[in-house]
Coordinates of N, CA and C in Angstrom, one line a residue:
M1 N 10.7 -24.8 -42.2 CA 10.2 -23.7 -42.1 C 11.2 -22.9 -41.1
T2 N 11.9 -22.0 -41.4 CA 12.7 -21.5 -40.3 C 12.1 -20.7 -39.1
E3 N 12.3 -20.9 -38.1 CA 12.0 -20.0 -36.9 C 12.2 -18.4 -36.7
P4 N 11.6 -17.8 -36.7 CA 11.6 -16.2 -37.1 C 12.5 -16.0 -35.6
P5 N 13.3 -14.7 -36.1 CA 14.3 -14.4 -35.3 C 13.7 -14.0 -33.7
V6 N 14.5 -13.9 -32.9 CA 14.3 -13.3 -31.4 C 14.0 -12.0 -31.5
S7 N 12.8 -11.5 -31.1 CA 13.0 -9.9 -30.8 C 13.3 -9.6 -29.5
P8 N 13.3 -8.2 -29.6 CA 13.6 -7.7 -27.9 C 12.5 -7.8 -27.1
V9 N 11.0 -8.1 -27.8 CA 9.8 -8.5 -27.0 C 9.7 -9.6 -26.5
D10 N 10.2 -10.8 -27.5 CA 10.8 -11.7 -27.2 C 11.7 -11.9 -25.6
R11 N 12.7 -11.3 -25.6 CA 13.6 -11.3 -24.8 C 12.9 -10.7 -23.5
A12 N 12.5 -9.4 -23.4 CA 11.7 -8.8 -22.5 C 10.8 -10.0 -21.5
F13 N 9.9 -10.4 -22.5 CA 9.0 -11.5 -21.7 C 9.6 -12.7 -21.2
R14 N 10.6 -13.1 -21.7 CA 11.7 -14.2 -21.1 C 12.0 -13.6 -19.7
V15 N 12.6 -12.4 -19.7 CA 13.0 -12.0 -18.4 C 11.6 -11.8 -17.5
L16 N 10.7 -11.4 -17.8 CA 9.7 -11.4 -17.0 C 9.0 -12.7 -16.4
R17 N 9.0 -13.6 -17.2 CA 8.8 -15.0 -16.9 C 9.8 -15.1 -15.7
V18 N 11.0 -15.2 -16.1 CA 11.9 -15.6 -15.0 C 11.7 -14.8 -13.5
T19 N 11.2 -13.4 -13.8 CA 11.1 -12.8 -12.9 C 10.1 -13.1 -11.9
A20 N 9.0 -13.4 -12.4 CA 7.8 -13.8 -11.8 C 7.7 -15.1 -11.3
A21 N 8.8 -16.0 -11.4 CA 9.2 -17.5 -11.0 C 9.9 -17.4 -9.6
G22 N 10.2 -15.9 -9.1 CA 10.8 -16.2 -7.8 C 10.4 -14.8 -6.9
T23 N 10.9 -15.0 -5.7 CA 10.2 -13.7 -4.6 C 11.0 -12.6 -5.1
G24 N 12.3 -12.6 -5.5 CA 13.4 -11.6 -5.9 C 14.7 -12.0 -6.5
M25 N 14.9 -11.6 -7.4 CA 15.9 -12.1 -8.2 C 17.2 -11.2 -8.7
T26 N 18.4 -11.4 -8.3 CA 19.5 -10.3 -8.8 C 19.8 -10.4 -10.3
L27 N 20.4 -9.5 -11.0 CA 20.6 -9.3 -12.3 C 21.2 -10.5 -12.9
S28 N 22.5 -11.0 -12.2 CA 23.0 -12.3 -12.7 C 22.5 -13.7 -12.6
E29 N 21.6 -13.5 -11.5 CA 20.2 -14.8 -11.4 C 19.5 -14.8 -12.6
I30 N 19.1 -13.6 -13.2 CA 18.1 -13.4 -14.3 C 18.8 -13.7 -15.6
A31 N 19.9 -13.2 -15.6 CA 21.1 -13.2 -16.9 C 21.1 -14.7 -17.2
R32 N 21.3 -15.6 -15.9 CA 22.0 -17.0 -16.0 C 20.4 -17.7 -16.5
E33 N 19.5 -17.3 -16.0 CA 18.4 -18.0 -15.9 C 17.4 -18.0 -17.5
T34 N 17.6 -16.5 -18.1 CA 17.2 -16.3 -19.5 C 18.1 -16.9 -20.6
G35 N 19.5 -17.0 -20.0 CA 20.8 -17.2 -21.1 C 20.9 -16.0 -21.8
L36 N 20.7 -14.8 -21.3 CA 21.0 -13.5 -21.9 C 22.2 -12.8 -21.1
A37 N 23.0 -12.2 -22.1 CA 23.9 -11.4 -21.7 C 23.5 -10.5 -20.5
K38 N 24.5 -10.2 -19.1 CA 24.1 -9.4 -18.4 C 23.8 -7.8 -19.1
S39 N 24.6 -7.4 -19.9 CA 24.3 -6.4 -20.5 C 23.0 -6.2 -21.2
T40 N 22.7 -7.2 -21.9 CA 21.1 -7.2 -22.5 C 19.9 -7.1 -21.5
A41 N 20.2 -8.5 -20.6 CA 19.0 -8.4 -19.3 C 19.1 -6.9 -18.6
L42 N 20.2 -6.5 -18.3 CA 20.0 -5.0 -17.5 C 19.6 -4.2 -18.4
R43 N 19.6 -4.0 -19.7 CA 18.7 -2.9 -20.6 C 17.2 -3.5 -20.5
L44 N 17.0 -4.8 -20.7 CA 15.5 -4.9 -20.9 C 15.1 -4.9 -19.2
L45 N 15.7 -4.8 -18.3 CA 15.0 -4.7 -16.9 C 15.0 -3.2 -16.5
N46 N 16.1 -2.5 -17.3 CA 15.6 -1.2 -16.9 C 14.6 -0.2 -17.8
A47 N 14.2 -1.0 -18.9 CA 13.0 -0.4 -19.7 C 11.7 -1.0 -19.1
L48 N 11.9 -2.4 -18.5 CA 10.5 -2.8 -17.9 C 10.4 -2.2 -16.2
E49 N 11.3 -1.7 -15.9 CA 11.1 -1.0 -14.6 C 11.1 0.4 -15.1
R50 N 11.0 1.1 -16.1 CA 10.4 2.5 -16.4 C 8.9 2.2 -16.7
N51 N 8.6 1.2 -16.9 CA 6.9 0.9 -17.6 C 6.7 0.3 -16.2
D52 N 7.0 0.2 -15.1 CA 6.3 -0.3 -13.8 C 6.1 -2.0 -13.8
A53 N 6.6 -2.4 -15.1 CA 6.4 -4.1 -15.1 C 7.3 -5.0 -14.2
V54 N 8.7 -4.3 -13.7 CA 9.5 -4.8 -12.7 C 9.8 -3.7 -11.7
T55 N 10.3 -4.1 -10.4 CA 10.8 -3.0 -9.5 C 11.8 -3.5 -8.7
R56 N 13.0 -2.6 -8.5 CA 14.1 -3.3 -7.9 C 14.2 -2.7 -6.5
I57 N 14.5 -3.5 -5.9 CA 14.7 -3.3 -4.0 C 15.9 -3.8 -3.9
G58 N 16.9 -2.6 -3.6 CA 18.4 -3.1 -3.5 C 19.1 -3.6 -4.8
Q59 N 19.2 -5.1 -4.6 CA 19.8 -5.5 -6.0 C 18.7 -6.2 -6.5
R60 N 18.0 -6.6 -5.9 CA 16.8 -7.6 -6.4 C 15.8 -7.3 -7.1
Y61 N 15.3 -7.8 -8.6 CA 13.9 -7.6 -8.9 C 12.8 -8.6 -9.0
R62 N 11.7 -7.9 -8.7 CA 10.5 -8.7 -8.6 C 9.4 -8.0 -9.5
L63 N 8.3 -8.4 -9.9 CA 7.4 -8.0 -10.7 C 7.1 -6.7 -9.8
G64 N 6.6 -5.8 -10.9 CA 6.4 -4.3 -10.2 C 4.8 -4.0 -10.5
P65 N 4.2 -2.8 -10.4 CA 2.9 -2.4 -10.0 C 2.1 -2.6 -11.3
L66 N 2.5 -2.5 -12.4 CA 1.7 -2.9 -13.9 C 1.2 -4.1 -13.7
V67 N 1.7 -5.3 -13.1 CA 1.1 -6.5 -13.1 C 0.5 -6.7 -12.1
H68 N 0.5 -5.9 -11.1 CA -0.8 -6.1 -10.4 C -2.1 -4.9 -10.6
E69 N -1.8 -3.9 -11.5 CA -2.8 -3.2 -12.2 C -3.6 -4.0 -13.5
L70 N -2.7 -5.4 -14.1 CA -3.3 -6.0 -14.8 C -4.0 -7.2 -14.3
D71 N -3.2 -7.6 -13.1 CA -3.6 -8.7 -12.5 C -4.1 -8.5 -11.0
P72 N -5.1 -7.6 -10.7 CA -5.0 -7.1 -9.6 C -5.6 -8.0 -8.4
I73 N -5.3 -7.7 -7.3 CA -6.0 -8.4 -5.5 C -7.3 -8.3 -6.0
P74 N -7.7 -10.0 -5.9 CA -9.4 -9.9 -6.0 C -10.1 -9.0 -4.9
V75 N -11.3 -8.5 -5.5 CA -11.9 -7.8 -4.4 C -12.8 -8.7 -3.8
S76 N -12.8 -8.3 -2.2 CA -13.2 -9.5 -1.3 C -14.0 -8.5 -0.1
P77 N -15.1 -9.0 0.1 CA -15.8 -8.1 1.1 C -15.3 -8.1 2.4
A78 N -14.3 -9.3 2.7 CA -13.8 -8.8 3.9 C -12.3 -8.2 4.0
Y79 N -11.8 -7.7 2.7 CA -10.8 -6.9 2.5 C -11.6 -5.3 2.6
E80 N -12.8 -5.4 2.2 CA -13.4 -4.0 2.0 C -14.1 -3.6 3.4
R81 N -14.5 -4.4 4.4 CA -14.9 -4.1 5.6 C -13.8 -3.7 6.3
I82 N -12.5 -4.2 6.2 CA -11.1 -4.0 7.0 C -11.0 -2.7 6.7
R83 N -10.6 -2.1 5.3 CA -10.6 -1.0 4.9 C -11.4 -0.1 5.3
R84 N -12.6 0.0 5.3 CA -13.6 0.5 5.6 C -13.5 1.0 7.3
V85 N -13.3 -0.2 7.9 CA -13.3 0.0 9.6 C -12.1 0.4 10.0
L86 N -11.2 0.3 9.1 CA -9.6 0.7 9.9 C -9.2 2.0 9.7
T87 N -9.7 2.5 8.3 CA -9.1 3.7 7.8 C -8.9 4.9 8.5
P88 N -10.3 5.1 9.3 CA -10.0 6.0 10.4 C -9.1 5.8 11.5
F89 N -8.8 4.6 11.8 CA -7.9 4.4 12.8 C -6.5 4.7 12.2
L90 N -6.1 4.4 10.9 CA -5.0 4.8 9.9 C -4.7 6.3 10.4
A91 N -5.8 7.1 10.0 CA -5.4 8.4 9.9 C -5.0 8.7 11.4
H92 N -5.9 8.2 12.2 CA -5.7 8.5 13.6 C -4.0 8.5 13.7
L93 N -3.5 7.3 13.8 CA -2.0 6.9 13.4 C -1.4 8.0 12.7
F94 N -1.4 8.3 11.6 CA -0.8 9.2 10.9 C -0.5 10.4 11.6
E95 N -2.1 10.9 12.0 CA -1.8 12.2 12.5 C -1.0 12.4 14.2
A96 N -0.9 11.1 14.9 CA -0.1 11.0 15.9 C 1.1 11.0 16.0
T97 N 1.4 10.5 14.7 CA 3.1 10.0 14.4 C 3.8 11.0 13.4
R98 N 3.1 11.4 12.3 CA 3.3 12.1 11.1 C 4.3 11.4 10.3
A99 N 4.3 9.9 10.4 CA 5.1 8.8 9.9 C 4.4 8.5 8.8
T100 N 5.0 7.5 7.6 CA 4.4 6.8 6.7 C 3.7 5.9 7.3
V101 N 2.5 5.8 7.3 CA 1.4 4.5 7.9 C 0.8 3.6 7.0
H102 N 0.8 2.4 7.6 CA 0.3 1.2 6.6 C -0.9 0.4 7.0
L103 N -1.5 -0.1 6.2 CA -3.1 -0.9 6.6 C -3.0 -2.0 5.5
A104 N -2.9 -3.2 6.4 CA -2.2 -4.4 5.2 C -2.8 -5.7 5.9
T105 N -3.2 -6.2 4.9 CA -3.9 -7.9 5.3 C -2.9 -9.3 4.4
L106 N -3.3 -10.3 4.7 CA -2.8 -11.0 4.2 C -3.4 -11.8 2.9
H107 N -2.7 -11.7 1.8 CA -2.8 -12.5 0.8 C -2.3 -14.0 0.2
G108 N -2.6 -15.0 0.6 CA -1.3 -16.0 0.5 C -0.4 -15.7 1.4
D109 N 1.0 -16.0 0.5 CA 2.3 -15.5 1.5 C 2.5 -14.0 1.7
E110 N 1.8 -13.2 1.1 CA 2.1 -11.7 0.4 C 1.3 -11.1 1.6
V111 N 1.7 -10.0 1.8 CA 1.1 -8.8 2.7 C 0.5 -7.9 1.3
V112 N -0.9 -7.6 1.7 CA -1.6 -7.0 0.7 C -1.7 -5.6 1.2
Y113 N -1.7 -4.1 0.8 CA -1.7 -2.9 1.3 C -3.0 -2.3 1.0
L114 N -3.7 -2.2 1.9 CA -5.1 -1.7 2.1 C -5.2 -0.3 1.8
N115 N -4.4 0.5 2.6 CA -4.3 1.7 2.6 C -3.1 2.3 3.1
K116 N -2.2 3.7 2.6 CA -1.2 3.8 3.0 C -1.3 5.4 2.9
L117 N -0.9 6.1 4.1 CA -1.0 7.8 4.4 C 0.8 8.2 4.8
H118 N 0.6 9.3 4.0 CA 2.3 9.8 4.4 C 2.0 11.4 3.9
G119 N 3.1 11.7 4.7 CA 3.3 13.3 4.4 C 4.1 14.0 2.9
P120 N 4.2 15.2 3.0 CA 4.8 15.6 1.7 C 5.8 15.2 1.3
R121 N 6.7 14.6 2.3 CA 8.6 14.1 2.0 C 8.3 12.4 2.6
P122 N 7.8 11.6 2.3 CA 7.4 10.5 2.4 C 9.2 9.5 2.4
I123 N 9.2 8.8 3.1 CA 10.3 8.1 2.8 C 10.1 7.0 1.8
P124 N 11.5 6.9 1.1 CA 11.0 5.8 -0.1 C 11.1 4.5 0.1
S125 N 9.8 4.0 -0.2 CA 9.3 2.8 -0.2 C 8.8 1.9 -1.4
P126 N 9.1 0.5 -1.3 CA 8.2 -0.3 -2.2 C 6.8 -0.5 -2.1
S127 N 6.3 -0.1 -1.1 CA 4.8 -0.2 -0.6 C 3.9 0.3 -1.7
R128 N 2.8 0.0 -2.0 CA 1.7 0.5 -2.7 C 0.2 0.2 -2.5
I129 N -0.8 1.0 -2.4 CA -2.2 0.7 -2.3 C -2.6 -0.5 -3.2
G130 N -3.0 -1.7 -2.6 CA -3.3 -2.8 -3.8 C -2.1 -3.7 -4.0
G131 N -1.2 -3.4 -3.7 CA 0.2 -4.1 -4.3 C 0.4 -5.2 -3.0
G132 N 1.3 -6.1 -3.6 CA 1.9 -7.0 -2.7 C 3.1 -7.1 -2.1
L133 N 4.0 -7.5 -1.4 CA 5.4 -7.7 -0.7 C 5.3 -9.0 0.1
P134 N 6.6 -9.3 0.0 CA 6.8 -10.7 0.8 C 6.3 -10.5 2.6
A135 N 5.5 -11.4 2.8 CA 5.3 -11.3 4.6 C 6.5 -11.5 5.6
Y136 N 7.2 -12.2 5.2 CA 8.4 -12.9 6.1 C 9.3 -11.5 6.3
C137 N 9.6 -10.5 5.4 CA 10.5 -9.3 5.8 C 9.8 -7.9 5.6
T138 N 8.4 -8.0 6.4 CA 7.5 -6.6 6.5 C 7.6 -6.9 8.1
G139 N 7.4 -5.7 8.6 CA 7.0 -5.5 9.9 C 5.1 -6.2 9.8
V140 N 4.7 -5.5 9.2 CA 3.0 -5.7 9.1 C 2.8 -7.6 8.8
G141 N 3.7 -7.9 7.7 CA 3.5 -9.3 7.4 C 4.1 -10.2 8.7
K142 N 5.0 -9.9 9.5 CA 5.3 -10.7 10.6 C 4.5 -10.7 11.3
A143 N 3.8 -9.3 11.5 CA 2.8 -9.3 12.6 C 1.5 -10.1 12.4
M144 N 1.2 -10.3 11.1 CA 0.2 -11.4 11.0 C 0.5 -13.0 11.1
L145 N 1.8 -13.2 10.6 CA 2.4 -14.5 10.5 C 2.4 -15.2 11.5
A146 N 2.8 -14.1 12.6 CA 2.8 -14.7 14.3 C 1.5 -15.3 14.6
F147 N 0.3 -14.7 14.1 CA -0.9 -15.4 14.5 C -1.7 -16.1 13.3
D148 N -0.9 -16.6 12.4 CA -1.6 -17.7 11.6 C -0.5 -18.8 11.0
E149 N -0.8 -19.9 11.8 CA 0.5 -21.1 11.7 C 0.2 -21.6 10.3
N150 N -0.8 -21.6 9.9 CA -0.6 -22.3 8.5 C -0.2 -21.0 7.3
A151 N 0.1 -20.0 7.3 CA 0.6 -19.1 6.6 C 2.1 -19.1 6.9
A152 N 2.7 -19.2 8.2 CA 3.9 -19.4 8.8 C 4.6 -20.2 8.1
A153 N 3.7 -21.3 7.9 CA 4.5 -22.6 7.7 C 4.8 -22.5 6.1
R154 N 3.5 -22.2 5.6 CA 3.8 -21.6 4.0 C 5.4 -21.4 3.4
V155 N 5.2 -20.1 4.7 CA 6.2 -19.3 4.0 C 7.6 -19.9 4.3
A156 N 7.8 -20.8 5.8 CA 8.9 -21.5 5.9 C 9.2 -22.4 5.2
Q157 N 8.5 -23.1 4.2 CA 8.8 -24.1 3.4 C 9.3 -23.4 2.2
G158 N 8.8 -21.9 1.8 CA 9.2 -21.4 0.6 C 10.8 -20.7 0.6
P159 N 11.2 -20.2 -0.8 CA 12.5 -19.2 -0.6 C 12.5 -18.2 0.1
M160 N 13.3 -18.0 0.8 CA 13.3 -16.6 1.9 C 14.5 -15.9 1.2
V161 N 14.2 -15.1 0.5 CA 15.4 -14.2 -0.3 C 16.3 -13.0 0.9
A162 N 16.8 -12.9 0.8 CA 17.7 -11.8 1.3 C 17.6 -10.8 0.6
W163 N 16.8 -9.8 0.7 CA 16.8 -8.6 0.5 C 17.8 -7.7 0.6
T164 N 18.2 -7.7 1.9 CA 19.0 -6.9 2.3 C 19.8 -7.7 3.4
E165 N 20.8 -6.9 4.3 CA 21.8 -7.8 4.9 C 21.1 -8.5 6.2
T166 N 20.1 -7.5 6.6 CA 19.2 -7.8 7.7 C 18.0 -8.9 7.6
T167 N 17.5 -9.3 6.5 CA 16.6 -10.1 6.2 C 16.6 -11.4 6.8
L168 N 15.7 -12.0 7.3 CA 15.5 -13.3 8.0 C 15.5 -14.1 6.8
T169 N 16.3 -15.1 6.6 CA 16.3 -16.3 5.5 C 16.4 -17.6 6.5
S170 N 16.4 -17.8 7.4 CA 16.3 -19.3 7.9 C 14.8 -19.2 8.7
P171 N 14.1 -20.3 8.1 CA 12.9 -20.8 9.0 C 13.1 -20.9 10.5
D172 N 13.8 -21.3 10.9 CA 14.1 -21.2 12.5 C 14.3 -20.1 13.2
A173 N 14.8 -19.2 12.6 CA 15.3 -17.7 12.9 C 13.8 -16.7 12.9
L174 N 13.1 -17.0 11.9 CA 11.8 -16.7 11.4 C 10.7 -17.3 12.5
A175 N 10.8 -18.5 12.9 CA 10.0 -18.9 14.0 C 10.1 -18.3 15.6
V176 N 11.4 -18.2 15.7 CA 11.9 -17.4 16.8 C 11.2 -15.9 17.2
E177 N 11.4 -15.2 15.7 CA 11.1 -14.1 15.8 C 9.5 -14.0 16.3
L178 N 8.9 -14.8 15.3 CA 7.2 -14.9 15.4 C 6.9 -15.1 16.8
G179 N 7.7 -16.1 17.8 CA 7.2 -16.6 18.7 C 7.7 -15.4 19.9
E180 N 8.1 -14.5 19.5 CA 8.7 -12.8 20.1 C 7.1 -12.1 20.1
I181 N 7.2 -11.9 18.3 CA 6.0 -11.2 18.3 C 4.5 -11.9 18.9
R182 N 4.2 -12.9 18.9 CA 3.2 -13.5 19.5 C 3.2 -12.6 21.1
R183 N 4.5 -12.7 21.4 CA 4.4 -12.6 23.2 C 4.2 -11.0 23.5
K184 N 4.6 -10.0 22.4 CA 5.1 -8.6 22.6 C 3.7 -8.1 21.5
K185 N 3.2 -9.0 21.1 CA 2.1 -8.2 20.2 C 2.5 -6.9 19.2
R186 N 3.8 -7.3 19.0 CA 4.2 -5.9 17.9 C 5.6 -6.8 17.2
A187 N 5.8 -5.8 16.0 CA 6.8 -6.5 15.2 C 7.4 -5.3 14.4
V188 N 9.2 -5.8 14.4 CA 9.7 -4.9 13.7 C 10.6 -5.2 12.7
D189 N 10.3 -4.2 11.6 CA 11.1 -4.5 10.5 C 12.6 -3.9 10.6
H190 N 13.4 -4.4 10.9 CA 14.9 -3.8 10.9 C 15.6 -3.6 9.8
A191 N 15.0 -3.1 8.7 CA 15.4 -2.6 7.2 C 15.7 -4.1 6.5
E192 N 14.8 -4.6 6.7 CA 15.0 -6.2 6.4 C 14.2 -6.5 4.8
L193 N 13.6 -5.1 4.3 CA 13.2 -5.4 3.0 C 13.8 -4.1 2.0
T194 N 14.3 -3.3 2.7 CA 14.6 -2.1 1.9 C 15.6 -1.2 2.6
P195 N 16.9 -1.3 2.3 CA 17.9 -0.4 3.3 C 17.6 0.7 3.5
G196 N 17.8 0.9 5.1 CA 17.3 2.3 5.6 C 15.6 2.4 5.9
L197 N 14.9 1.9 5.9 CA 13.6 2.0 6.0 C 12.9 0.7 7.0
Y198 N 12.8 1.4 8.4 CA 12.4 0.7 9.2 C 11.1 1.0 9.7
C199 N 10.4 -0.3 10.6 CA 9.0 0.3 11.0 C 8.8 -0.7 12.0
V200 N 7.5 -0.1 12.9 CA 7.1 -1.1 13.7 C 5.2 -1.4 13.4
A201 N 5.0 -2.6 13.6 CA 3.7 -2.7 13.0 C 3.0 -3.7 14.3
A202 N 1.5 -3.9 14.4 CA 1.0 -4.5 15.1 C -0.2 -5.1 14.8
P203 N -0.8 -6.3 15.1 CA -1.8 -7.0 14.6 C -2.9 -6.5 15.0
V204 N -4.0 -6.7 14.2 CA -5.4 -6.2 14.7 C -6.3 -7.6 14.4
F205 N -6.8 -7.8 15.5 CA -7.5 -8.8 15.8 C -9.1 -8.4 15.6
D206 N -10.0 -9.5 15.2 CA -11.2 -8.9 15.0 C -12.1 -9.7 16.5
D207 N -11.4 -9.4 17.4 CA -11.8 -9.7 18.9 C -11.5 -8.8 20.0
D208 N -12.2 -8.4 20.8 CA -11.9 -7.6 22.2 C -10.8 -8.2 22.8
E209 N -10.7 -9.6 23.0 CA -9.7 -10.3 23.6 C -8.2 -10.3 23.3
G210 N -8.1 -9.8 22.0 CA -6.8 -10.0 21.0 C -6.8 -11.3 21.0
A211 N -5.4 -11.7 20.9 CA -4.7 -13.1 20.6 C -5.4 -14.3 20.7
G212 N -6.1 -14.5 21.6 CA -6.6 -15.6 22.1 C -6.8 -16.9 21.2
G213 N -6.0 -17.6 20.7 CA -6.2 -18.3 19.7 C -7.0 -18.1 18.1
L214 N -6.6 -16.6 18.1 CA -7.6 -16.1 16.9 C -6.3 -15.6 15.9
R215 N -6.7 -15.5 14.6 CA -5.7 -15.1 13.8 C -6.0 -13.7 13.3
A216 N -4.8 -12.9 13.2 CA -4.8 -11.6 12.9 C -5.2 -11.3 11.5
V217 N -6.3 -10.3 11.4 CA -6.9 -10.2 10.1 C -6.5 -9.1 9.5
A218 N -5.7 -8.2 10.4 CA -5.0 -7.3 9.4 C -3.7 -6.4 10.3
A219 N -3.0 -5.6 9.8 CA -2.0 -4.9 11.0 C -1.9 -3.6 10.4
L220 N -1.3 -2.6 11.4 CA -1.0 -1.5 10.9 C 0.5 -1.5 11.5
S221 N 1.2 -0.1 10.5 CA 2.3 0.0 10.7 C 2.7 1.5 10.5
A222 N 4.1 1.6 11.4 CA 4.2 3.3 11.2 C 5.8 3.1 10.8
S223 N 6.5 3.5 9.7 CA 7.7 3.6 9.2 C 8.5 5.0 10.1
A224 N 9.8 4.4 9.6 CA 10.9 5.6 9.8 C 12.2 5.3 9.4
A225 N 12.9 6.1 8.9 CA 14.3 6.4 8.3 C 15.6 6.1 9.6
D226 N 14.8 6.4 10.8 CA 15.7 6.2 12.1 C 15.6 5.1 12.7
E227 N 16.3 4.1 12.9 CA 15.7 3.1 13.9 C 15.4 3.6 15.3
S228 N 16.2 4.6 16.0 CA 16.0 4.9 17.1 C 14.6 5.3 17.5
A229 N 13.9 5.6 16.1 CA 12.6 6.3 16.2 C 11.3 5.4 16.8
L230 N 11.9 4.2 16.4 CA 10.8 3.2 16.5 C 10.2 2.9 18.2
A231 N 11.4 3.3 19.2 CA 10.8 3.4 20.2 C 9.5 4.0 20.6
R232 N 9.9 5.5 20.0 CA 8.4 6.3 20.2 C 7.5 6.1 19.2
L233 N 7.5 5.3 18.5 CA 6.2 5.0 17.4 C 5.9 3.8 18.0
E234 N 6.5 3.0 18.6 CA 5.8 1.6 18.9 C 4.6 1.7 19.8
P235 N 4.4 2.6 21.3 CA 3.8 2.4 21.8 C 2.1 3.3 21.2
L236 N 2.3 3.8 20.3 CA 1.4 4.4 19.6 C 0.7 3.5 18.5
V237 N 1.3 2.7 17.8 CA 1.1 1.7 16.9 C 0.0 0.5 17.4
T238 N 1.0 0.1 18.6 CA 0.2 -0.9 19.7 C -1.3 -0.5 20.0
R239 N -1.3 1.0 20.6 CA -2.9 1.3 21.1 C -3.6 1.6 20.0
V240 N -3.6 2.0 18.8 CA -3.8 2.5 17.7 C -4.6 1.1 17.0
A241 N -3.7 0.0 17.2 CA -4.1 -1.3 16.7 C -5.1 -1.9 17.6
A242 N -5.1 -1.8 18.8 CA -5.6 -2.7 19.9 C -7.1 -1.9 19.8
A243 N -7.3 -0.7 19.4 CA -8.5 0.3 19.6 C -9.1 -0.2 17.9
A244 N -8.1 -0.4 17.0 CA -9.0 -0.8 16.0 C -9.1 -2.5 16.0
G245 N -9.2 -3.1 16.7 CA -9.6 -4.5 16.9 C -11.0 -4.6 17.7
R246 N -11.1 -3.5 18.4 CA -12.1 -3.5 19.3 C -13.4 -3.0 18.4
A247 N -13.0 -1.8 17.2 CA -14.0 -1.2 16.2 C -14.2 -2.5 15.4
L248 N -13.5 -3.5 15.1 CA -13.8 -4.5 14.3 C -14.9 -5.4 15.0
A249 N -14.6 -5.4 16.2 CA -15.5 -6.7 16.7 C -16.9 -6.0 17.2
S250 N -16.8 -4.6 16.7 CA -18.3 -4.2 17.2 C -18.9 -4.3 15.7
D251 N -18.1 -4.3 14.6 CA -18.8 -4.0 13.7 C -19.3 -5.4 12.8
R252 N -20.3 -6.1 13.5 CA -20.7 -7.3 13.0 C -22.1 -7.2 12.8

């Protein structure tokens, strides 16, 4: 019995499987792993991107919003509590900065965005409510990894893909930065995930005493298209995150 010919749908699923296996792959890498010509792989990736099955950040592709809609982040009472208690603080941060602001938590080795607020002209960003992104190259992710030794160790053992020229790809470099974040209780994303997108983030602890051996349960961030704007945003983000932690500690 002869095998049926390989259809475009078969090739598209081949591309999806390969893309799902990594934290971000270039067109050349996808073509090599699938055995497809680059022109064919690009045509399929363009179709998948139009349908939100993959998303492109810089020169790399990863699974897109459609996958999260089909297999959403599990509903968690802990996540719902964080969203309920901290969303008013996110709104306050937005009012104070008028920047794109995020509320996120850790889910495995990724950050999950629980809420996001922005103005009528937001900075282009791959983040979306309910979606996940790598923790090691986002401000909110690094802010939480600095206070979660197990998660930081997992990230250091996995592939650390260079999404941009400034992405940290060395476990040693990440460890040094996480140490600085623990000291300063704030993290900076120097366009490490998306070119031209900078942010400052602060961890939120479920305790009045801050980082005294506890794990950050969430993080708040504000974004800017100009790195020089982070100096203005930093005190606002850290102050609101500290107040958010006090609110969480009271909500028990």
